[in-house]
mmCIF file of C-alpha atoms in Angstrom:
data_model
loop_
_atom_site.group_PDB
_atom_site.id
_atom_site.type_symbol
_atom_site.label_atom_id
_atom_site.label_comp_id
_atom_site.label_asym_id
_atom_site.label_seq_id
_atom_site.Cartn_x
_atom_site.Cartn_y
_atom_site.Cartn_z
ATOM 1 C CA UNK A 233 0.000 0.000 0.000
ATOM 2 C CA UNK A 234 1.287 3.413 -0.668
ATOM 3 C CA UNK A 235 0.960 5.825 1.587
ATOM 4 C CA UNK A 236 1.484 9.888 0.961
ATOM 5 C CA UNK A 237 2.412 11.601 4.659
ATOM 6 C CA UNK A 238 1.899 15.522 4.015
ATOM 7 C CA UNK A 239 4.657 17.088 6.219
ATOM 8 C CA UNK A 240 7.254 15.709 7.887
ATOM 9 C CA UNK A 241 7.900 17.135 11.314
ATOM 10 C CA UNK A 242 7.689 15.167 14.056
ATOM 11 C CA UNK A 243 4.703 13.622 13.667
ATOM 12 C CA UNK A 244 5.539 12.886 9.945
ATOM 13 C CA UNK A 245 8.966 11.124 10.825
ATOM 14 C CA UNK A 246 7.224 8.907 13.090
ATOM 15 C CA UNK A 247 4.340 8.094 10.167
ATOM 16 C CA UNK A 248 7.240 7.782 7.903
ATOM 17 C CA UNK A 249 9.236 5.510 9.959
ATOM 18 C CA UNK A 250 6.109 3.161 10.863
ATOM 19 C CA UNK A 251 4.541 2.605 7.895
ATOM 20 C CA UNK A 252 7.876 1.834 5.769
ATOM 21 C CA UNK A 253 8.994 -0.562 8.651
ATOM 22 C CA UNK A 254 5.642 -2.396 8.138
ATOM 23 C CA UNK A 255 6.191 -2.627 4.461
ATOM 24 C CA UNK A 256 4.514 -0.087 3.111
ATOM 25 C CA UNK A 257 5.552 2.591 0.768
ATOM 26 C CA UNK A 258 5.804 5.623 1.697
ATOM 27 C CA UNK A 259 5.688 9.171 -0.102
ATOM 28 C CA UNK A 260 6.432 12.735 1.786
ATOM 29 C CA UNK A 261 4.118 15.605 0.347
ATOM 30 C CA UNK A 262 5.901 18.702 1.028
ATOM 31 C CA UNK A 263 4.900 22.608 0.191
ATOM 32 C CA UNK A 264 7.821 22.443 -2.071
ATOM 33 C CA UNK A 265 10.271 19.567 -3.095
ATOM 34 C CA UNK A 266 13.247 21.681 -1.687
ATOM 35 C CA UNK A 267 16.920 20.263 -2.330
ATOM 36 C CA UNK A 268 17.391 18.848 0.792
ATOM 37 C CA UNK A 269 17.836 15.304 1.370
ATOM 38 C CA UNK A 270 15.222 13.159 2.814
ATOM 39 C CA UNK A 271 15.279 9.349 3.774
ATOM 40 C CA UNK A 272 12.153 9.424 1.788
ATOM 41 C CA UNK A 273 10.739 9.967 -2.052
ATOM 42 C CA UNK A 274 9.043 13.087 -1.954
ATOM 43 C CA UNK A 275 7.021 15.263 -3.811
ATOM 44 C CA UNK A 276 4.595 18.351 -3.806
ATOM 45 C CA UNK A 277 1.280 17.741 -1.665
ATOM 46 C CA UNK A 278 -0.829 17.520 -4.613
ATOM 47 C CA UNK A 279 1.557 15.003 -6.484
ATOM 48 C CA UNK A 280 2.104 12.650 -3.129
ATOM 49 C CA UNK A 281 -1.766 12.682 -2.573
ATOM 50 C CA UNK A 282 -2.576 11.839 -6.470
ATOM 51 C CA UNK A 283 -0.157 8.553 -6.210
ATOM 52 C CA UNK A 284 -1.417 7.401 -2.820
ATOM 53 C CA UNK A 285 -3.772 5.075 -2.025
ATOM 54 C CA UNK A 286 -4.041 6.511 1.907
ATOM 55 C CA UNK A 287 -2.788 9.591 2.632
ATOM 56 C CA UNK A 288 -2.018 10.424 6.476
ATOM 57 C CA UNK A 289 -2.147 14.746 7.285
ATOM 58 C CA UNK A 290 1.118 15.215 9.095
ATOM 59 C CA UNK A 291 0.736 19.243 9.249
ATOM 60 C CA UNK A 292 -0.570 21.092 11.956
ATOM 61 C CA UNK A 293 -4.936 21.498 11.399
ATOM 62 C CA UNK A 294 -4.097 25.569 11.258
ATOM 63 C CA UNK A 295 -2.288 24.748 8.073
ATOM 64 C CA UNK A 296 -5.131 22.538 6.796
ATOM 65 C CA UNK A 297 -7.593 25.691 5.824
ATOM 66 C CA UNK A 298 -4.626 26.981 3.445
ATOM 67 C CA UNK A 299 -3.251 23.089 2.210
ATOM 68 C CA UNK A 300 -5.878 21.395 1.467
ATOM 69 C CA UNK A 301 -8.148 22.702 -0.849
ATOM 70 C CA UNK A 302 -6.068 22.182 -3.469
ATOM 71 C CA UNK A 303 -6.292 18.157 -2.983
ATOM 72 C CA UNK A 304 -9.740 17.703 -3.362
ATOM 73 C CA UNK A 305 -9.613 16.398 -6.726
ATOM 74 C CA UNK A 306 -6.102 14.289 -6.165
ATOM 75 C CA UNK A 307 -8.241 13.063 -2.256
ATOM 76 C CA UNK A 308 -11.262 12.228 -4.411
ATOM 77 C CA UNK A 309 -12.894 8.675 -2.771
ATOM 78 C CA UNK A 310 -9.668 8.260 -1.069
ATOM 79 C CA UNK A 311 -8.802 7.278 2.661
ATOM 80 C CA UNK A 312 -7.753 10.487 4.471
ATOM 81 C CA UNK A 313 -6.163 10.062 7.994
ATOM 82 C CA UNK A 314 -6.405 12.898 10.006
ATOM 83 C CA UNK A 315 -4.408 13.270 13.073
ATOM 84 C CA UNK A 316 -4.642 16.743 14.031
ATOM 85 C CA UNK A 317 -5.656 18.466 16.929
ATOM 86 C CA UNK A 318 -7.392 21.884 17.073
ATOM 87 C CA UNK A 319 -4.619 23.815 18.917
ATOM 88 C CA UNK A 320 -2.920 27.272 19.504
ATOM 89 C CA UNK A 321 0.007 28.031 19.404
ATOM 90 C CA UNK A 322 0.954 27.935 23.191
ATOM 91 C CA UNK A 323 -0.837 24.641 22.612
ATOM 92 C CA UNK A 324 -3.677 25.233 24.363
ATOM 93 C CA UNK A 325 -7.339 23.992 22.868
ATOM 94 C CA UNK A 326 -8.439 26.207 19.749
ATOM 95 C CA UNK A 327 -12.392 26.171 20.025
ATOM 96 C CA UNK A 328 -14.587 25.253 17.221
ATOM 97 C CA UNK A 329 -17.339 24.857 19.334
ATOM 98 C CA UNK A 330 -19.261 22.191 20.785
ATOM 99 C CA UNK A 331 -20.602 20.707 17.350
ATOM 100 C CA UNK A 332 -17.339 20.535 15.873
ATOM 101 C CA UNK A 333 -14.389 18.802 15.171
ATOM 102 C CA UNK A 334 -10.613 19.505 13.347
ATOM 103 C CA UNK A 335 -12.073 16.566 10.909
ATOM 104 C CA UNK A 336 -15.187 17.562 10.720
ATOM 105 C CA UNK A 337 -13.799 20.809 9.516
ATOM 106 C CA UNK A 338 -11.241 18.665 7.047
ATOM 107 C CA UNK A 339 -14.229 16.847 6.038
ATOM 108 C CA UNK A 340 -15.774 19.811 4.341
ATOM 109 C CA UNK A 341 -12.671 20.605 2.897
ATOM 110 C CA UNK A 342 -12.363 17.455 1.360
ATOM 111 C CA UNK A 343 -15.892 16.256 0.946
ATOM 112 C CA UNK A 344 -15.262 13.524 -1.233
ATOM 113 C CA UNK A 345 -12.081 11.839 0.787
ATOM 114 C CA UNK A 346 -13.265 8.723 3.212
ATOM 115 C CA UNK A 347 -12.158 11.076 6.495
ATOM 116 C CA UNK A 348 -10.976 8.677 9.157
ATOM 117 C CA UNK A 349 -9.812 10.380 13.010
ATOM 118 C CA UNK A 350 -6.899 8.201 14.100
ATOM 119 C CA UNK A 351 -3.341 8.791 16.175
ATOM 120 C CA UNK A 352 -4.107 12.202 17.309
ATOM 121 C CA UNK A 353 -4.095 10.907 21.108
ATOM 122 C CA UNK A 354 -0.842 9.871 20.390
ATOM 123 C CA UNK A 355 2.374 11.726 21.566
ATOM 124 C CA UNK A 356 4.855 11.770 18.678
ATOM 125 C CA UNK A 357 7.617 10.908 21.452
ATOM 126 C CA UNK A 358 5.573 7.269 21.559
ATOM 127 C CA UNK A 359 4.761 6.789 18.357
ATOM 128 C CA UNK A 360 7.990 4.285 17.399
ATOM 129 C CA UNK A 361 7.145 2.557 20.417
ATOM 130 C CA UNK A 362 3.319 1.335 20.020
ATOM 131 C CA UNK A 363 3.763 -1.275 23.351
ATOM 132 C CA UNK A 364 4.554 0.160 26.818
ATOM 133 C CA UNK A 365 5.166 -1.939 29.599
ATOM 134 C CA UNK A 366 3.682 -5.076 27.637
ATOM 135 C CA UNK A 367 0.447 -3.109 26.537
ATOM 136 C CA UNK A 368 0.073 -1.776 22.951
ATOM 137 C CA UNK A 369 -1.114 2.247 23.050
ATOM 138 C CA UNK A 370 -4.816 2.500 21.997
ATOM 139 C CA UNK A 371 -5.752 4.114 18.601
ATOM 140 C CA UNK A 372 -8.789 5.242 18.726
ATOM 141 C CA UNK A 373 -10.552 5.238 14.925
ATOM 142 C CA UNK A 374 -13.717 7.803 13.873
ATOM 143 C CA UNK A 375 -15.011 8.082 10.862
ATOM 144 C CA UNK A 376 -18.115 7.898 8.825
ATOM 145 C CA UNK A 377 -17.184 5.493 6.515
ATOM 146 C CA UNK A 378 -16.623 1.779 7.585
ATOM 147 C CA UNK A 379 -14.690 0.613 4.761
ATOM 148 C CA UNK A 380 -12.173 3.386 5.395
ATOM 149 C CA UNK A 381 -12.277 2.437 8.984
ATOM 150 C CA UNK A 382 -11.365 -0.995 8.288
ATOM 151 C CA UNK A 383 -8.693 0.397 6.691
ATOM 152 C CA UNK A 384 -7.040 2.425 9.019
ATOM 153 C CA UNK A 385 -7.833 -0.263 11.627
ATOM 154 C CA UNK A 386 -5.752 -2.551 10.064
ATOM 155 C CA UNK A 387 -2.968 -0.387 9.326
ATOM 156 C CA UNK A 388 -2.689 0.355 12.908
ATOM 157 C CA UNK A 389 -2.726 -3.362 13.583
ATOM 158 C CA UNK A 390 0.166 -3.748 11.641
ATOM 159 C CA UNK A 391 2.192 -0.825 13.127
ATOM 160 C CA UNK A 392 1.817 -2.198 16.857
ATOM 161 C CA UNK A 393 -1.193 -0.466 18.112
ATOM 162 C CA UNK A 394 -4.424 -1.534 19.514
ATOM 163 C CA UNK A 395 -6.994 0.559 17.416
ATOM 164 C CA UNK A 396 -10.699 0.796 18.730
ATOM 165 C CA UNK A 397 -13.688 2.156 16.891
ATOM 166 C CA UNK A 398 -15.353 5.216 18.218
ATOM 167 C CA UNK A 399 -17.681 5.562 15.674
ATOM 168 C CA UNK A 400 -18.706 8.245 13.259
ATOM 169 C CA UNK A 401 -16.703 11.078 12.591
ATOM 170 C CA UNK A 402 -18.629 13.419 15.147
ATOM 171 C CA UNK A 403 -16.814 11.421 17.724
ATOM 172 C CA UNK A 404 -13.309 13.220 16.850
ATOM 173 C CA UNK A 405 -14.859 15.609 19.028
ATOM 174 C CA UNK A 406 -14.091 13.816 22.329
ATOM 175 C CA UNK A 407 -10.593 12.260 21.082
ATOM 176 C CA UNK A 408 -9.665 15.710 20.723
ATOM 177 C CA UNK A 409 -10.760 16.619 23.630
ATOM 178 C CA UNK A 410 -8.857 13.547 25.187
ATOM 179 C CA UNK A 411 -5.889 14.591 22.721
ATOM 180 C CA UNK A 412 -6.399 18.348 24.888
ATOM 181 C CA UNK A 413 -6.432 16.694 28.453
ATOM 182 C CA UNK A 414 -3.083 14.609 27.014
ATOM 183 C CA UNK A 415 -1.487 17.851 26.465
ATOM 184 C CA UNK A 416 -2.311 19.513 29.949
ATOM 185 C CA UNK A 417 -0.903 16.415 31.834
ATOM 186 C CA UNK A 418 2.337 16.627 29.955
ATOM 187 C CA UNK A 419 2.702 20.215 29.667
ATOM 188 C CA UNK A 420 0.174 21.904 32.277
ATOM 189 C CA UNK A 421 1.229 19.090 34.984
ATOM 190 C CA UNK A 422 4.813 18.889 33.507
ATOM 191 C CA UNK A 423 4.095 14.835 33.481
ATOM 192 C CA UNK A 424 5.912 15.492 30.152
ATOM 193 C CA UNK A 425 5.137 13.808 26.738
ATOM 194 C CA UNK A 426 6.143 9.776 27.292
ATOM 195 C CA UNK A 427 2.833 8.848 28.226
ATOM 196 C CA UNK A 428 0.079 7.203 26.264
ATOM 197 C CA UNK A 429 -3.310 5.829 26.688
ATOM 198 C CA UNK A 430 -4.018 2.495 27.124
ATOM 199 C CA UNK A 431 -8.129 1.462 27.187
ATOM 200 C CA UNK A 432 -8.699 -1.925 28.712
ATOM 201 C CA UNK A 433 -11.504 -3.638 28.100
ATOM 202 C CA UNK A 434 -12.981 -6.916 29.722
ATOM 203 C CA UNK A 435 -12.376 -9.979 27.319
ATOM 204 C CA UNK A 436 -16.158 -11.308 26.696
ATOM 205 C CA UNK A 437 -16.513 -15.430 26.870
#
């Protein structure tokens, strides 16, 4: 599967560096294809998005107003993984208000991409390392359509983490909201950012 990661900052690296060590291919969207060096192919964001069969948003969601317009057409009935979080730039919450989500917003944006929530509860810190003392991290999956959620479900299966289904998309809501409370712990409450959550569940006979 080919993948197309637009931006690669620390939460791109970490996408980057998952996906190819699970055998996928991978393919770095950039603003610009600059002359620098990457341990990646790259390309612009509209060309990584065309060749892509999924393509994971590694940019911050205040970038995503100005970005991704311009993929509609190249996002058309394509899986899009968001893993933003609606923030400021002190990181504290950005409010879109109660009925409202970063990929609910990306949604409209791209209305004919498959949106799927996933990994934004995720510290890039812990990204490369998906089990923590013997438990994998919980990814927790939104998104409206199911086939696309399959899809991102099992691509987090085969990077190491234990993906649940929240439901539809509206649900980003409260995993950004958990992404938020995340985010005061390690910065608020100085618990710092090598944490993770972990959602047991009761094994059914």
């Amino acid at each position: 599967m080919k993948i197309a990661i637009l931006g690669f900052g620390n939460v791109g690296k970490q996408f980057a560096n998952l996906f190819s060590q699970a055998g996928h291919e991978v393919v770095i969207g950039l603003r610009s294809v600059s002359s620098q060096e990457l341990p990646y192919p790259s390309a612009t964001f509209q060309e990584a998005a065309a060749v892509a069969d999924i393509v994971a948003i590694a940019i911050p969601f205040t970038a995503c107003a100005d970005v991704l317009p311009e993929l509609a057409e190249a996002t058309k009935e394509k899986v899009v993984i968001d893993s933003t979080n609606p923030l400021n730039a002190d990181w504290s919450p950005k409010l879109l208000g109660q009925e409202n989500s970063a990929s609910e917003e990306i949604s409209r944006l791209l209305p004919e991409a498959y949106v799927v929530k996933a990994f934004n509860t995720i510290f890039a810190d812990v990204m490369n390392e998906p089990v923590k003392d013997g438990q994998a991290i919980t990814a927790f999956i939104a998104g409206d359509n199911d086939e696309a959620k399959q899809k991102v479900i099992a691509l987090a299966r085969t990077i190491g983490y234990a993906p649940i289904d929240t439901g539809p998309l509206y649900t980003a809501r409260y995993l950004e909201s958990m992404a938020h409370l995340n985010i005061q712990l390690a910065v608020g409450q100085d618990g710092g950012t090598n944490a993770a959550f972990i959602y047991l569940q009761p094994k059914l006979a």
